[in-house]
Short mmCIF file of C-alpha atoms in Angstrom, two decimals:
data_model
loop_
_atom_site.label_atom_id
_atom_site.label_comp_id
_atom_site.label_asym_id
_atom_site.label_seq_id
_atom_site.Cartn_x
_atom_site.Cartn_y
_atom_site.Cartn_z
CA UNK B 126 -19.54 -22.96 -46.98
CA UNK B 127 -21.65 -25.28 -44.89
CA UNK B 128 -20.00 -26.84 -41.87
CA UNK B 129 -20.95 -30.01 -39.98
CA UNK B 130 -20.66 -28.43 -36.53
CA UNK B 131 -21.02 -24.94 -35.18
CA UNK B 132 -20.41 -23.74 -31.62
CA UNK B 133 -21.56 -20.30 -30.47
CA UNK B 134 -21.81 -18.80 -27.00
CA UNK B 135 -25.28 -18.16 -25.63
CA UNK B 136 -26.16 -15.87 -22.76
CA UNK B 137 -28.68 -17.16 -20.24
CA UNK B 138 -30.30 -14.26 -18.42
CA UNK B 139 -32.05 -15.36 -15.23
CA UNK B 140 -35.12 -13.34 -14.22
CA UNK B 141 -38.10 -13.98 -11.98
CA UNK B 142 -40.22 -15.17 -14.89
CA UNK B 143 -37.70 -17.55 -16.47
CA UNK B 144 -34.54 -17.64 -18.54
CA UNK B 145 -33.99 -15.50 -21.61
CA UNK B 146 -31.52 -16.90 -24.16
CA UNK B 147 -29.61 -14.81 -26.66
CA UNK B 148 -26.52 -15.17 -28.83
CA UNK B 149 -24.27 -12.14 -28.81
CA UNK B 150 -22.90 -12.97 -32.28
CA UNK B 151 -26.21 -13.74 -33.95
CA UNK B 152 -28.67 -10.88 -33.97
CA UNK B 153 -32.27 -12.09 -33.61
CA UNK B 154 -31.35 -15.57 -32.45
CA UNK B 155 -33.28 -15.64 -29.17
CA UNK B 156 -35.40 -17.99 -27.10
CA UNK B 157 -36.66 -18.51 -23.54
CA UNK B 158 -37.10 -21.28 -21.06
CA UNK B 159 -38.15 -22.06 -17.49
CA UNK B 160 -35.31 -24.35 -16.38
CA UNK B 161 -31.63 -24.82 -17.21
CA UNK B 162 -32.34 -28.09 -18.94
CA UNK B 163 -35.06 -26.53 -21.05
CA UNK B 164 -32.76 -23.52 -21.74
CA UNK B 165 -30.01 -25.79 -23.08
CA UNK B 166 -32.51 -27.57 -25.35
CA UNK B 167 -34.09 -24.33 -26.58
CA UNK B 168 -30.67 -22.69 -27.18
CA UNK B 169 -29.57 -25.62 -29.34
CA UNK B 170 -32.86 -25.68 -31.21
CA UNK B 171 -32.94 -21.91 -31.89
CA UNK B 172 -29.20 -21.89 -32.89
CA UNK B 173 -29.76 -24.78 -35.31
CA UNK B 174 -32.78 -23.18 -36.95
CA UNK B 175 -31.01 -19.86 -37.20
CA UNK B 176 -27.99 -21.45 -38.85
CA UNK B 177 -30.10 -23.45 -41.33
CA UNK B 178 -31.84 -20.29 -42.39
CA UNK B 179 -28.51 -18.41 -42.64
CA UNK B 180 -27.07 -21.17 -44.78
CA UNK B 181 -30.09 -21.14 -47.09
CA UNK B 182 -29.83 -17.34 -47.43
CA UNK B 183 -26.08 -17.52 -48.12
CA UNK B 184 -25.29 -15.38 -45.09
CA UNK B 185 -21.72 -15.11 -43.90
CA UNK B 186 -21.63 -16.22 -40.28
CA UNK B 187 -19.53 -14.26 -37.79
CA UNK B 188 -16.69 -15.85 -35.87
CA UNK B 189 -17.96 -16.89 -32.43
CA UNK B 190 -16.97 -14.73 -29.48
CA UNK B 191 -14.67 -16.18 -26.86
CA UNK B 192 -16.38 -16.90 -23.56
CA UNK B 193 -13.75 -14.99 -21.56
CA UNK B 194 -14.41 -11.84 -23.65
CA UNK B 195 -18.19 -11.70 -23.07
CA UNK B 196 -19.17 -9.06 -20.50
CA UNK B 197 -22.00 -10.40 -18.35
CA UNK B 198 -24.37 -8.84 -15.85
CA UNK B 199 -24.69 -10.51 -12.41
CA UNK B 200 -27.84 -12.45 -13.44
CA UNK B 201 -26.30 -13.81 -16.69
CA UNK B 202 -24.19 -16.87 -17.54
CA UNK B 203 -22.41 -17.66 -20.81
CA UNK B 204 -22.84 -21.17 -22.22
CA UNK B 205 -21.26 -22.75 -25.28
CA UNK B 206 -23.91 -24.31 -27.51
CA UNK B 207 -22.92 -26.84 -30.18
CA UNK B 208 -25.11 -27.89 -33.12
CA UNK B 209 -24.59 -31.00 -35.31
CA UNK B 210 -25.78 -29.55 -38.57
CA UNK B 211 -26.23 -32.72 -40.72
CA UNK B 212 -28.70 -34.07 -38.16
CA UNK B 213 -30.44 -30.72 -37.77
CA UNK B 214 -30.70 -30.17 -41.55
CA UNK B 215 -32.23 -33.63 -41.96
CA UNK B 216 -34.73 -32.88 -39.23
CA UNK B 217 -35.73 -29.58 -40.92
CA UNK B 218 -35.91 -31.13 -44.39
CA UNK B 219 -38.16 -33.94 -43.12
CA UNK B 220 -40.50 -31.74 -41.12
CA UNK B 221 -44.10 -31.71 -42.16
CA UNK B 222 -45.47 -28.76 -44.16
CA UNK B 223 -49.19 -28.06 -44.07
CA UNK B 224 -50.81 -27.46 -47.50
CA UNK B 225 -54.32 -26.37 -48.22
CA UNK B 226 -56.00 -27.80 -51.23
CA UNK B 227 -59.36 -27.72 -52.92
CA UNK B 228 -61.20 -30.77 -54.27
CA UNK B 229 -64.83 -31.31 -55.23
CA UNK B 230 -67.18 -32.07 -52.30
CA UNK B 231 -68.38 -35.33 -53.80
CA UNK B 232 -64.80 -36.55 -54.05
CA UNK B 233 -64.03 -35.52 -50.51
CA UNK B 234 -67.15 -37.26 -49.23
CA UNK B 235 -66.37 -40.44 -51.09
CA UNK B 236 -62.73 -40.45 -49.93
CA UNK B 237 -63.70 -39.85 -46.29
CA UNK B 238 -66.27 -42.62 -46.49
CA UNK B 239 -63.47 -44.92 -47.66
CA UNK B 240 -61.15 -43.70 -44.89
CA UNK B 241 -58.54 -42.25 -47.33
CA UNK B 242 -55.44 -40.76 -45.74
CA UNK B 243 -55.23 -37.55 -47.78
CA UNK B 244 -51.65 -36.82 -46.79
CA UNK B 245 -50.45 -40.26 -47.80
CA UNK B 246 -52.29 -40.20 -51.12
CA UNK B 247 -50.98 -36.67 -51.99
CA UNK B 248 -47.39 -37.66 -51.11
CA UNK B 249 -47.62 -40.79 -53.26
CA UNK B 250 -49.20 -38.86 -56.15
CA UNK B 251 -46.54 -36.08 -55.96
CA UNK B 252 -43.69 -38.59 -55.95
CA UNK B 253 -45.21 -40.38 -58.92
CA UNK B 254 -45.84 -37.13 -60.79
CA UNK B 255 -42.30 -35.88 -60.13
CA UNK B 256 -40.91 -39.33 -61.00
CA UNK B 257 -39.27 -39.74 -57.56
CA UNK B 258 -40.41 -43.37 -57.06
CA UNK B 259 -37.81 -44.80 -59.41
#
């Protein structure tokens, strides 16, 4: 079941070359940053993307660990990271996807000469073809 908000603990590991970010409950959900501010942003971004993919795959998400139960090394700090999923899902759904297509050279030349925005025309044509403009 999709939820509107998730909150998972992240571990910030401070090293000479930056901050490594991991989530003890979510294997493979990792990131890195140079500053605390960037680490918080990257943690939220990686958590949101991980959760969107997990939702799409139908994965069962584990219960988040409690901060006071996480064992840390001296150079680590635990941080709670919250994600507003409706906003994150919308961002992911509206992200641009690059497509490669093939058209005749003469058509490409004529379109470029007339300053055609290929992306705009393709979007319009797909919406019309799929009857999404109604």
